[in-house]
N, C-alpha and C. Protein backbone atom coordinates (compact mmCIF):
# COMPACT_ATOMS: atom_id res chain seq x y z
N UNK A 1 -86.91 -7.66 -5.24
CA UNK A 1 -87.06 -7.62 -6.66
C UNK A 1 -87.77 -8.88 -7.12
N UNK A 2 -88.88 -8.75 -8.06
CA UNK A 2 -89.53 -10.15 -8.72
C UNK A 2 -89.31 -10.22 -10.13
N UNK A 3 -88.69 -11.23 -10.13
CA UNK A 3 -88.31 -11.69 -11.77
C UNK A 3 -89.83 -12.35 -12.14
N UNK A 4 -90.40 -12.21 -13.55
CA UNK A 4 -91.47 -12.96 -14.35
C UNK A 4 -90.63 -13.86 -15.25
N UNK A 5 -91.26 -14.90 -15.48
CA UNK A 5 -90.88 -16.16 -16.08
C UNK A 5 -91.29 -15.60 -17.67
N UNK A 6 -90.32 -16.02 -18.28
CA UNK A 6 -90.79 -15.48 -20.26
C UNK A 6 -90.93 -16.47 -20.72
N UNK A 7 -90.46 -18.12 -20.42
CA UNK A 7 -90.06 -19.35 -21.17
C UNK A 7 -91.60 -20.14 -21.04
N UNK A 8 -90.99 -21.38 -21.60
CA UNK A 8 -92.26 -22.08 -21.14
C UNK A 8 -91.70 -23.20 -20.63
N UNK A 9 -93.17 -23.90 -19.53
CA UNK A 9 -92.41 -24.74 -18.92
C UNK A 9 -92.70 -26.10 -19.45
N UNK A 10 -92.19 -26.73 -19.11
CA UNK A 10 -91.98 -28.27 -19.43
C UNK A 10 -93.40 -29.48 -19.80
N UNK A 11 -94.29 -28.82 -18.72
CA UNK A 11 -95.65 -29.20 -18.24
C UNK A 11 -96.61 -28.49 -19.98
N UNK A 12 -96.30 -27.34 -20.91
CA UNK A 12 -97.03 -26.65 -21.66
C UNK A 12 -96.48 -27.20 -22.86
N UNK A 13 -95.14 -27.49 -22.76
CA UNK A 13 -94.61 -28.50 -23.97
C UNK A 13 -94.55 -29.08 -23.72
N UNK A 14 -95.15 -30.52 -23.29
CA UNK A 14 -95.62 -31.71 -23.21
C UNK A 14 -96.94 -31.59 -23.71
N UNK A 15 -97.90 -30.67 -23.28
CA UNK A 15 -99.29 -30.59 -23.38
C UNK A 15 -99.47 -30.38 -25.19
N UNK A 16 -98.73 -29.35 -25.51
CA UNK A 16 -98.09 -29.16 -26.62
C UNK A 16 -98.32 -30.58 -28.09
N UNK A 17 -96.97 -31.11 -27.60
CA UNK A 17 -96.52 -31.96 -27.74
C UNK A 17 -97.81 -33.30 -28.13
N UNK A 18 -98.35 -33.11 -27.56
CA UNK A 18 -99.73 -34.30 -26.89
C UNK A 18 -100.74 -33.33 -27.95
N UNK A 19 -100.90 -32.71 -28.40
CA UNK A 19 -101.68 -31.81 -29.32
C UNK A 19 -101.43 -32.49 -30.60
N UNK A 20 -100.65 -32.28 -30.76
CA UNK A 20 -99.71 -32.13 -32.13
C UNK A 20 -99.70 -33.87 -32.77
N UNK A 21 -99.46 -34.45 -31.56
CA UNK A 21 -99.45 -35.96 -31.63
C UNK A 21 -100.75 -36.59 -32.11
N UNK A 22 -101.69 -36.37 -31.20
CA UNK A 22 -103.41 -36.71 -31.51
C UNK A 22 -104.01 -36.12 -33.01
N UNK A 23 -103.47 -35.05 -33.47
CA UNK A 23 -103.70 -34.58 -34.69
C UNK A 23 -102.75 -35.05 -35.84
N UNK A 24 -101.95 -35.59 -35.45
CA UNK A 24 -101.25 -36.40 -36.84
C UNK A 24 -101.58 -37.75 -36.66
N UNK A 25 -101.90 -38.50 -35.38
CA UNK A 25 -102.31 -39.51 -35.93
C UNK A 25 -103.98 -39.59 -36.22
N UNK A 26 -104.64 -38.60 -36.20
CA UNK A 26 -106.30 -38.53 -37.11
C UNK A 26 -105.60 -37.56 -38.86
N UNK A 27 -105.12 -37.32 -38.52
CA UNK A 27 -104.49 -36.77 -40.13
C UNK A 27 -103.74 -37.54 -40.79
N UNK A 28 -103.32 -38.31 -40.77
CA UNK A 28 -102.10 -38.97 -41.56
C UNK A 28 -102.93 -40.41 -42.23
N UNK A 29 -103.34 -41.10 -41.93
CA UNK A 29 -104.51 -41.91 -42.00
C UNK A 29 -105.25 -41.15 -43.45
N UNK A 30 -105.76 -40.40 -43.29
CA UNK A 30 -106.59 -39.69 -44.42
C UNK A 30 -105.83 -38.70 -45.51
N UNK A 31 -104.05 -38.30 -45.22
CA UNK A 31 -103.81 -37.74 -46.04
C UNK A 31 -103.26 -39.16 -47.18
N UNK A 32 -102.83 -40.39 -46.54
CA UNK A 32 -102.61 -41.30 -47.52
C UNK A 32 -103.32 -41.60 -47.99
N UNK A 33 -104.56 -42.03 -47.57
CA UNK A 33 -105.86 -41.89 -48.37
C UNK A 33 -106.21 -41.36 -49.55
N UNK A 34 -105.90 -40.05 -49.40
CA UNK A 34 -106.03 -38.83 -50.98
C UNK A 34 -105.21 -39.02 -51.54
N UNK A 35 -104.06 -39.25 -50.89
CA UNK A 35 -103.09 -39.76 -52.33
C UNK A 35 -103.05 -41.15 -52.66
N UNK A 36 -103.15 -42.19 -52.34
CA UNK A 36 -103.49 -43.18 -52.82
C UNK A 36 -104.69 -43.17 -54.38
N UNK A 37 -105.80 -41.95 -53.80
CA UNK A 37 -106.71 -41.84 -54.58
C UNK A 37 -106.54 -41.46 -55.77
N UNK A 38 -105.20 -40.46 -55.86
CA UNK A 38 -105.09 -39.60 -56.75
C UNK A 38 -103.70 -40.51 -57.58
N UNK A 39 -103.37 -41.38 -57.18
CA UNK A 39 -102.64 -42.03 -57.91
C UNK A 39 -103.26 -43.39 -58.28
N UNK A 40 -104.28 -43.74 -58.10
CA UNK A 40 -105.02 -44.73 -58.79
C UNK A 40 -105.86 -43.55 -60.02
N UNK A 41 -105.88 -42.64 -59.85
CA UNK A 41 -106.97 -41.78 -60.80
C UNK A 41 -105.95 -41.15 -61.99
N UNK A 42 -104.58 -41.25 -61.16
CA UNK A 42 -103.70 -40.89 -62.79
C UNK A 42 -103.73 -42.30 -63.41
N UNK A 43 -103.26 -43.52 -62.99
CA UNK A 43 -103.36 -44.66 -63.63
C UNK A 43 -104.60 -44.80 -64.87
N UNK A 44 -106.02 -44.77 -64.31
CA UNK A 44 -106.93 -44.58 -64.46
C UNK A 44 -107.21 -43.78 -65.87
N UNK A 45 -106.89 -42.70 -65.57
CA UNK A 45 -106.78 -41.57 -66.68
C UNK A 45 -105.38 -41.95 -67.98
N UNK A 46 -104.68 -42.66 -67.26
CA UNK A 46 -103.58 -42.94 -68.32
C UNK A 46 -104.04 -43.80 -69.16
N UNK A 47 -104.69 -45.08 -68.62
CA UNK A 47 -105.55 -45.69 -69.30
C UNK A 47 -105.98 -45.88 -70.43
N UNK A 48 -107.02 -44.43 -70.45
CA UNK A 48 -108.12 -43.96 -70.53
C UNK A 48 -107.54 -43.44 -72.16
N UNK A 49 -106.51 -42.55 -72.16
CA UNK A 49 -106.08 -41.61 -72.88
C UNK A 49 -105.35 -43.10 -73.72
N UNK A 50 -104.48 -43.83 -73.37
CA UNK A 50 -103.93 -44.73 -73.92
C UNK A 50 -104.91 -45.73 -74.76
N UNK A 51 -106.41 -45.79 -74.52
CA UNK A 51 -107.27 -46.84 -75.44
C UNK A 51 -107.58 -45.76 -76.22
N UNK A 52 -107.71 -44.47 -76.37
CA UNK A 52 -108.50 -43.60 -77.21
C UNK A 52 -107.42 -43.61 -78.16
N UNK A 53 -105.87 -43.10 -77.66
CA UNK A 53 -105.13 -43.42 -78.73
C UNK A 53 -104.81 -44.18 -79.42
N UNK A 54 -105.05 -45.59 -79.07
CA UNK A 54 -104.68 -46.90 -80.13
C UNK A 54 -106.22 -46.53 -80.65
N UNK A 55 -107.59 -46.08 -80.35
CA UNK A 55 -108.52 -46.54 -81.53
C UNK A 55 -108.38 -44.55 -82.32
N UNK A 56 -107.61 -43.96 -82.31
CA UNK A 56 -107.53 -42.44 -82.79
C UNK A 56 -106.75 -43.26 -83.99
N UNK A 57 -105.67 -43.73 -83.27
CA UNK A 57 -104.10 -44.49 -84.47
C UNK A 57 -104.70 -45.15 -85.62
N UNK A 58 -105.76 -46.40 -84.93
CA UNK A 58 -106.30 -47.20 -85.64
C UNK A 58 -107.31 -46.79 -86.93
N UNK A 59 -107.95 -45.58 -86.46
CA UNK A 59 -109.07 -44.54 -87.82
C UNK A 59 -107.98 -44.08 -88.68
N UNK A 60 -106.46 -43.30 -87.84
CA UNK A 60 -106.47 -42.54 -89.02
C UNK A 60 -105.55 -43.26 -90.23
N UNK A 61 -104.77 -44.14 -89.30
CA UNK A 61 -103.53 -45.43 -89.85
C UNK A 61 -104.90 -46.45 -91.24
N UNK A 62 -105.93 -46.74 -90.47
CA UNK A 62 -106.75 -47.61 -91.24
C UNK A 62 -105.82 -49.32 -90.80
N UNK A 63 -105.62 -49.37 -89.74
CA UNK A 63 -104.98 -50.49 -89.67
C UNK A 63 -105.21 -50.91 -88.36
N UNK A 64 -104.47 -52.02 -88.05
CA UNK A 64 -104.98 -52.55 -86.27
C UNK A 64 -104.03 -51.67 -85.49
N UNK A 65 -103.92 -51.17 -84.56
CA UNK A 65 -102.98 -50.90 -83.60
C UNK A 65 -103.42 -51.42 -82.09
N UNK A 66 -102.21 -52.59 -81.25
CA UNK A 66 -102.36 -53.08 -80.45
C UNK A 66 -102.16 -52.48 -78.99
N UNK A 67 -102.31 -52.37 -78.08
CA UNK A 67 -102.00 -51.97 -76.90
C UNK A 67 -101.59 -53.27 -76.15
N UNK A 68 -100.49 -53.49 -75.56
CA UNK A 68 -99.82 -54.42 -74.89
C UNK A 68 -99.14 -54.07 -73.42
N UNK A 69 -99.55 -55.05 -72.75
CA UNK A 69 -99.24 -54.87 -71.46
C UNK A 69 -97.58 -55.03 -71.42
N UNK A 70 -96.80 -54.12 -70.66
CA UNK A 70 -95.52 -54.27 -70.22
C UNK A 70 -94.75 -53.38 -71.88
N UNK A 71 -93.06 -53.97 -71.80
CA UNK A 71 -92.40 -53.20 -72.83
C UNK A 71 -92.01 -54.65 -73.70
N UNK A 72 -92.38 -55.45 -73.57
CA UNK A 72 -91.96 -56.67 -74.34
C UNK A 72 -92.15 -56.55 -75.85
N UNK A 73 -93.33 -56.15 -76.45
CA UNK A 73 -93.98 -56.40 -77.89
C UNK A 73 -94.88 -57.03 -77.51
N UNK A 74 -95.56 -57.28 -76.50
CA UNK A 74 -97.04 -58.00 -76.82
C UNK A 74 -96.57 -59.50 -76.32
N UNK A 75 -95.71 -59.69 -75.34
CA UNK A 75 -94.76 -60.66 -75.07
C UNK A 75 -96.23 -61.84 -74.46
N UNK A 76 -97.42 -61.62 -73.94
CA UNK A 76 -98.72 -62.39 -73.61
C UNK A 76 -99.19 -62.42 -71.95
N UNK A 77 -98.94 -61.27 -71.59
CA UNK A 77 -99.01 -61.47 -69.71
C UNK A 77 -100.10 -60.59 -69.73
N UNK A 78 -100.77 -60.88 -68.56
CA UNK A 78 -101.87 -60.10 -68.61
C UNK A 78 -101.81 -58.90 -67.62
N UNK A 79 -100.66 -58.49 -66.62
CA UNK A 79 -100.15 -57.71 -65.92
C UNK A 79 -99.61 -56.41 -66.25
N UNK A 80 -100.22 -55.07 -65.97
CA UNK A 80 -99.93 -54.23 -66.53
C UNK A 80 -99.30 -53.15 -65.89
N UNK A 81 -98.65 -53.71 -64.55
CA UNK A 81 -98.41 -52.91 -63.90
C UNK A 81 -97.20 -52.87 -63.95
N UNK A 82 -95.95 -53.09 -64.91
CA UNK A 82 -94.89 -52.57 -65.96
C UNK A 82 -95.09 -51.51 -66.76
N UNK A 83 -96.16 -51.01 -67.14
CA UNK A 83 -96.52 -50.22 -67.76
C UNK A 83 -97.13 -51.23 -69.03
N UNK A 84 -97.24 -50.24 -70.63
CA UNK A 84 -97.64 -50.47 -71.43
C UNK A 84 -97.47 -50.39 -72.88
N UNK A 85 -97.31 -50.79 -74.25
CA UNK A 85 -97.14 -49.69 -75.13
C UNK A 85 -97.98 -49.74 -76.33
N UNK A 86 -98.42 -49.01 -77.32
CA UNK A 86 -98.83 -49.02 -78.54
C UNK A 86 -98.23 -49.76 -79.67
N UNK A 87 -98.79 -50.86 -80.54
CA UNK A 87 -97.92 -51.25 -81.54
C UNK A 87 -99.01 -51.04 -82.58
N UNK A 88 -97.96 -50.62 -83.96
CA UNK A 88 -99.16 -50.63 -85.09
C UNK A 88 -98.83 -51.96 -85.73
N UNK A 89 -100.01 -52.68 -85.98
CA UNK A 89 -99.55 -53.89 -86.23
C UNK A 89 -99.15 -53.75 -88.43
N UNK A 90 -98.81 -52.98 -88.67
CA UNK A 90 -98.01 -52.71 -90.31
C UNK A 90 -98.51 -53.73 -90.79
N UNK A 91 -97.86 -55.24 -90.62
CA UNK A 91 -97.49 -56.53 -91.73
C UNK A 91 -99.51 -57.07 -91.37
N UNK A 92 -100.25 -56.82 -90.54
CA UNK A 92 -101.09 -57.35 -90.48
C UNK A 92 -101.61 -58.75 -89.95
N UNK A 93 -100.30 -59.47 -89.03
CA UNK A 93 -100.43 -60.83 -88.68
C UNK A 93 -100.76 -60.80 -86.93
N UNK A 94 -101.59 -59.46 -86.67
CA UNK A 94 -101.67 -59.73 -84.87
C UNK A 94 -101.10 -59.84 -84.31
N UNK A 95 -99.87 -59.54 -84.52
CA UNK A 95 -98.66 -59.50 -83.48
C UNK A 95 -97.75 -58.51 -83.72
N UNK A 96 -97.13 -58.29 -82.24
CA UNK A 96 -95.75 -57.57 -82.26
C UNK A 96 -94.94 -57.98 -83.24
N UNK A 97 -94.50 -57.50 -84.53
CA UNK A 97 -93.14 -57.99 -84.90
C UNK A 97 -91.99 -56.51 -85.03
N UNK A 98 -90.51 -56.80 -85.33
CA UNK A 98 -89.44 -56.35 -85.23
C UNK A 98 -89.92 -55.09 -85.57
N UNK A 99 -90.49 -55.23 -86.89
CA UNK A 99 -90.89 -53.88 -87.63
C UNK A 99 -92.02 -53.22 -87.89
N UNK A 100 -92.94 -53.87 -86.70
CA UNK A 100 -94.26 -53.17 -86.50
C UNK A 100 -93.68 -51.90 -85.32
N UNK A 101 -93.93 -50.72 -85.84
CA UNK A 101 -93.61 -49.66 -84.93
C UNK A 101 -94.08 -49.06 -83.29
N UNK A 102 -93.97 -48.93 -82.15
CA UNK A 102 -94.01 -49.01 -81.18
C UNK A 102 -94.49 -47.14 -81.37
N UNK A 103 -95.87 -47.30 -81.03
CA UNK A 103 -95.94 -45.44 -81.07
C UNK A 103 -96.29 -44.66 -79.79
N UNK A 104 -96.89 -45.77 -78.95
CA UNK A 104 -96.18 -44.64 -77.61
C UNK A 104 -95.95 -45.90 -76.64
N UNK A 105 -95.69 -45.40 -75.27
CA UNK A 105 -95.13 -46.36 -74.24
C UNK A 105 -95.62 -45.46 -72.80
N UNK A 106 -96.25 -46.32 -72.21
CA UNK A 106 -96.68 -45.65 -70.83
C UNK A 106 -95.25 -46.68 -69.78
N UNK A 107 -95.07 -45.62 -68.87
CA UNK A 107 -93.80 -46.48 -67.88
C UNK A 107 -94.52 -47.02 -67.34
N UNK A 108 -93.78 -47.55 -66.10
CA UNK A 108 -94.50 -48.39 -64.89
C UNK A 108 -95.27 -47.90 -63.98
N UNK A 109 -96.26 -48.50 -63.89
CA UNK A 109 -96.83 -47.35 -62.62
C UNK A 109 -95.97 -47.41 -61.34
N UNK A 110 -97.20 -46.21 -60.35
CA UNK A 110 -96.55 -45.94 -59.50
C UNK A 110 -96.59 -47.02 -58.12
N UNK A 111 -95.62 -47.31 -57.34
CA UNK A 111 -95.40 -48.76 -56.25
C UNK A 111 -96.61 -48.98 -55.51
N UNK A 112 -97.47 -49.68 -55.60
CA UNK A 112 -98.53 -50.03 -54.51
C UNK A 112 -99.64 -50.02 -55.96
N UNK A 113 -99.37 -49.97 -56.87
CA UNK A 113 -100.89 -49.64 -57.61
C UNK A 113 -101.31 -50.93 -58.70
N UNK A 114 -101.76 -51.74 -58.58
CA UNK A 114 -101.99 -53.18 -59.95
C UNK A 114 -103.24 -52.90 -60.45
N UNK A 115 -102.56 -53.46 -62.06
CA UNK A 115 -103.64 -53.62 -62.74
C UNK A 115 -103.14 -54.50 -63.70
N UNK A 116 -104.31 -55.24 -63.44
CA UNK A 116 -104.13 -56.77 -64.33
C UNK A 116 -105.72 -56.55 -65.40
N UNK A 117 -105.92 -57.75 -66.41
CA UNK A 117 -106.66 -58.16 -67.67
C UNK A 117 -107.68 -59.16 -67.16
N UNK A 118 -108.40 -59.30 -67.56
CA UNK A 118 -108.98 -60.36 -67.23
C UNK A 118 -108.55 -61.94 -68.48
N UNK A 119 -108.25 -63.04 -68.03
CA UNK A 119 -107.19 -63.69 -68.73
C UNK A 119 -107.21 -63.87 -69.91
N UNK A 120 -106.86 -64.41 -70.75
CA UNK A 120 -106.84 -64.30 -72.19
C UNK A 120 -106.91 -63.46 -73.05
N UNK A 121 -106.60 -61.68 -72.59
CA UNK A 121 -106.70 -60.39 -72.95
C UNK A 121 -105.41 -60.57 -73.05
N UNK A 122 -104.33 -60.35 -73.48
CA UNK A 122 -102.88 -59.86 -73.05
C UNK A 122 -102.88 -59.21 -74.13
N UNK A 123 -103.42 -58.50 -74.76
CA UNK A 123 -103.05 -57.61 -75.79
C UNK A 123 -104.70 -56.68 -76.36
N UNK A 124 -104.88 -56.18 -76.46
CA UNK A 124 -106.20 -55.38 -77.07
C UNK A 124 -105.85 -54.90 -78.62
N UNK A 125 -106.61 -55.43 -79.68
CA UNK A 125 -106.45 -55.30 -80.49
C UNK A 125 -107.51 -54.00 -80.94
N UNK A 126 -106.97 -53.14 -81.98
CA UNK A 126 -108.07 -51.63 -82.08
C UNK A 126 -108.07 -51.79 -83.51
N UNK A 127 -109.34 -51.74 -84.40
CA UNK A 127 -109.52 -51.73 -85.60
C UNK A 127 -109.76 -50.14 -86.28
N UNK A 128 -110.03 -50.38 -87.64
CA UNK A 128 -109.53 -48.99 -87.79
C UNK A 128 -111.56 -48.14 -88.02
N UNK A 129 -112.36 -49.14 -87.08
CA UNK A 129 -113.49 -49.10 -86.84
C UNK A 129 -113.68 -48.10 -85.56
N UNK A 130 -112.68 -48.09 -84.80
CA UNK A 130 -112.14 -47.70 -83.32
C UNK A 130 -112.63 -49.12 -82.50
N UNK A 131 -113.14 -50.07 -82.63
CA UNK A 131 -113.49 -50.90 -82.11
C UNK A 131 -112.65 -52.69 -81.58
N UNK A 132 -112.80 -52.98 -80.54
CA UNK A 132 -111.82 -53.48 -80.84
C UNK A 132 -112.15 -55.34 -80.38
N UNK A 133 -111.23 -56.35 -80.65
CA UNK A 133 -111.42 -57.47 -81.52
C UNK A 133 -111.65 -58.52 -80.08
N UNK A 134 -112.47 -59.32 -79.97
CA UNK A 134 -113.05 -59.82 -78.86
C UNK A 134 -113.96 -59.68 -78.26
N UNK A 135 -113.85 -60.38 -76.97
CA UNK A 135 -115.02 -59.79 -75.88
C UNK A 135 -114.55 -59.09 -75.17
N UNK A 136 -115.46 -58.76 -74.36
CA UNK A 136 -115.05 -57.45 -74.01
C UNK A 136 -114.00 -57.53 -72.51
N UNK A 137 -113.00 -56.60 -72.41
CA UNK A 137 -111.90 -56.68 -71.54
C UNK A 137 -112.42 -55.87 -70.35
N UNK A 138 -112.11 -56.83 -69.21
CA UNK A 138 -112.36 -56.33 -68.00
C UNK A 138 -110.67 -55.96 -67.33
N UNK A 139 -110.57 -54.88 -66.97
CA UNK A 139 -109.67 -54.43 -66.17
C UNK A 139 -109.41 -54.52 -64.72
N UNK A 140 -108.81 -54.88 -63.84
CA UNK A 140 -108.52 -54.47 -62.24
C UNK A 140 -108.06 -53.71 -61.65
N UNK A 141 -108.66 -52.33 -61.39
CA UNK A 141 -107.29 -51.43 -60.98
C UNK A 141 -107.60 -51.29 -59.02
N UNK A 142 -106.45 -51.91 -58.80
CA UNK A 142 -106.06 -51.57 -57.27
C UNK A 142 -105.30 -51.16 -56.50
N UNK A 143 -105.50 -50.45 -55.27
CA UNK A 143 -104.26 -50.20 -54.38
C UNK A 143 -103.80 -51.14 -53.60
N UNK A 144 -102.86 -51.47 -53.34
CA UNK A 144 -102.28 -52.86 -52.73
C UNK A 144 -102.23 -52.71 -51.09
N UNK A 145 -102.67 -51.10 -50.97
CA UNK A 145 -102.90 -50.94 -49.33
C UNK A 145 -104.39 -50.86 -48.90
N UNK A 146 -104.95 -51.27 -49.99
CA UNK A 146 -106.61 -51.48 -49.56
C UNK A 146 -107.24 -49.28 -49.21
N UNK A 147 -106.46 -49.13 -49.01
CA UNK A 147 -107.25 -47.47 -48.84
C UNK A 147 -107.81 -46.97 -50.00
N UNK A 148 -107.80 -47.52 -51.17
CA UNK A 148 -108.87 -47.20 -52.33
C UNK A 148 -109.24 -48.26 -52.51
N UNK A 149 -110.85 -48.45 -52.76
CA UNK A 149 -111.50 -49.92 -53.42
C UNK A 149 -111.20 -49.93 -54.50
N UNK A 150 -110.58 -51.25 -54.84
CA UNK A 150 -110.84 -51.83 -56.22
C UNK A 150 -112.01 -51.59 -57.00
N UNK A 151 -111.43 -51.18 -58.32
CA UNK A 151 -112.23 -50.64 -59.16
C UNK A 151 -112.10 -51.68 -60.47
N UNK A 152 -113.36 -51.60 -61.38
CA UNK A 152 -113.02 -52.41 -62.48
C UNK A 152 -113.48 -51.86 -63.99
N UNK A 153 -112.16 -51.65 -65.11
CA UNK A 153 -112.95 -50.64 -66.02
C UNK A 153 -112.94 -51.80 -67.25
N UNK A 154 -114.12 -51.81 -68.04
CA UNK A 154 -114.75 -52.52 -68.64
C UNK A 154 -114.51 -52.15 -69.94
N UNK A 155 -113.59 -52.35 -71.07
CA UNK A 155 -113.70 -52.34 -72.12
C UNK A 155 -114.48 -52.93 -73.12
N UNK A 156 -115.41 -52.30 -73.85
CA UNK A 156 -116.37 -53.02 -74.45
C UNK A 156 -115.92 -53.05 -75.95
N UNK A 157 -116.80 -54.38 -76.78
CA UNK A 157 -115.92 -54.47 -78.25
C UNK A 157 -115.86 -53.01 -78.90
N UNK A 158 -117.35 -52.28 -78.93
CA UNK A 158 -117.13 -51.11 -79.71
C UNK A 158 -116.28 -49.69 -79.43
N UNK A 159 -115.49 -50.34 -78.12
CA UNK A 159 -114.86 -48.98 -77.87
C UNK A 159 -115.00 -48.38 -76.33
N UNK A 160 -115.90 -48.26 -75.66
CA UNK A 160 -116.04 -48.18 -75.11
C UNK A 160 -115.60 -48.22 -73.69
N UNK A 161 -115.28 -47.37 -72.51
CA UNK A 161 -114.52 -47.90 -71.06
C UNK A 161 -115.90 -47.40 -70.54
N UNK A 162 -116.00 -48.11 -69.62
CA UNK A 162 -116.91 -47.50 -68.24
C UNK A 162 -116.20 -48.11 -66.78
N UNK A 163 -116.70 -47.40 -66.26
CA UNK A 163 -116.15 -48.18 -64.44
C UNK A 163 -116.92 -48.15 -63.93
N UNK A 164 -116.69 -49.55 -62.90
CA UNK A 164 -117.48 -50.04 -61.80
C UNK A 164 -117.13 -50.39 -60.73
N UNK A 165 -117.35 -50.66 -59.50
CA UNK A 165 -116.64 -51.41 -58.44
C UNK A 165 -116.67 -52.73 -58.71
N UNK A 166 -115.21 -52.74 -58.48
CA UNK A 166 -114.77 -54.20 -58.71
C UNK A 166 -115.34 -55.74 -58.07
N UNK A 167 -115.52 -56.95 -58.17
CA UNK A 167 -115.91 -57.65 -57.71
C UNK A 167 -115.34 -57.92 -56.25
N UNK A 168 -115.77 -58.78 -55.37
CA UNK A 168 -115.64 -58.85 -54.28
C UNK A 168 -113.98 -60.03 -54.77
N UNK A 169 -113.03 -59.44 -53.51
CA UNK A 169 -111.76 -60.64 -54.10
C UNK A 169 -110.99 -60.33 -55.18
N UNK A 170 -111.46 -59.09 -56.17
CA UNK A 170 -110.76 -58.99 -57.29
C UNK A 170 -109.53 -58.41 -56.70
C-alpha cells in the first residue's frame, strides 16, 4: 500500500516564510512613507483652511482676527506643533485678552510632524482687508523621520500661502 503526503514540508515553509520576509521588508519602508505623506498633507491642509478662516472672520467681523500658535491666547512661541487657535481681537489692542473670543482651535498635531514660524511671527494678525499685518510669514512643515522633505509655506502680507521646498537645514 502507498500513502501520498497532503502536508507540507518544512523545506516549502521556510521557502515560504523567506517570501513573505523579502516582501515586507521592500514594502514597509514605502508604506510609512505614504503615510508620513499623508499626514504632513492633513497638517498642511489644516493650515490652509485655518488662514482662510481668520481672513473669512476678519471681512465679515470687519475687525483683526489673530491666529496663534498653541492654546495659550497668543502666549508668543513660535511652535505650532501644539496645535493652534483663532482669536478675534474685539477690544482692538493686538492681543489675546480674557474677552477677546477664541473661534476655533486646531489640536495638536499628529507625533513626528513640526511646524514652527519663522521668528518674530508668533501670532498672524488678519485684517478685515483679508490681509495680514507684517512681513511675510514663512512656515516649516516637517517630518521628524526625514521620509517627507521639508516643506516651507509662505504667507504673504496680502493673503496669500504658496509652498516650496524648504531650505537646506530647515
Amino acid at each position: 500500500m502507498h500513502r501520498t503526503s497532503t502536508g507540507t514540508t518544512l523545506i516549502e515553509l521556510l521557502t515560504a516564510l523567506a517570501v513573505v520576509g523579502v516582501l515586507s521588508a521592500l514594502l514597509v519602508p514605502s508604506v510609512l512613507a505614504s503615510a508620513a505623506r499623508v499626514r504632513v498633507a492633513e497638517v498642511r491642509a489644516q493650515l490652509t483652511a485655518s488662514v482662510f478662516a481668520a481672513q473669512r472672520e476678519a471681512t465679515l467681523r470687519g475687525t483683526v482676527v489673530m491666529l496663534c500658535p498653541g492654546h495659550s491666547r497668543c502666549a508668543g512661541h513660535a511652535a505650532w506643533h501644539d496645535g493652534w487657535e483663532l482669536v478675534v481681537d474685539d477690544d482692538g489692542n493686538r492681543s489675546a485678552g480674557a474677552d477677546d473670543p477664541v473661534i476655533g482651535r486646531q489640536p495638536a498635531l499628529p507625533r513626528g510632524i513640526g511646524l514652527v514660524t519663522t521668528a518674530g511671527r508668533a501670532r498672524l494678525l488678519f485684517h478685515p482687508n483679508a490681509g495680514n499685518a507684517g512681513s511675510n510669514a514663512t512656515f516649516t512643515l516637517c517630518e521628524r523621520s526625514d521620509r517627507v522633505p521639508a516643506q516651507s509655506l509662505v504667507l504673504a502680507n496680502d493673503g496669500r500661502l504658496r509652498a516650496r521646498p524648504a531650505l537646506p537645514g530647515a
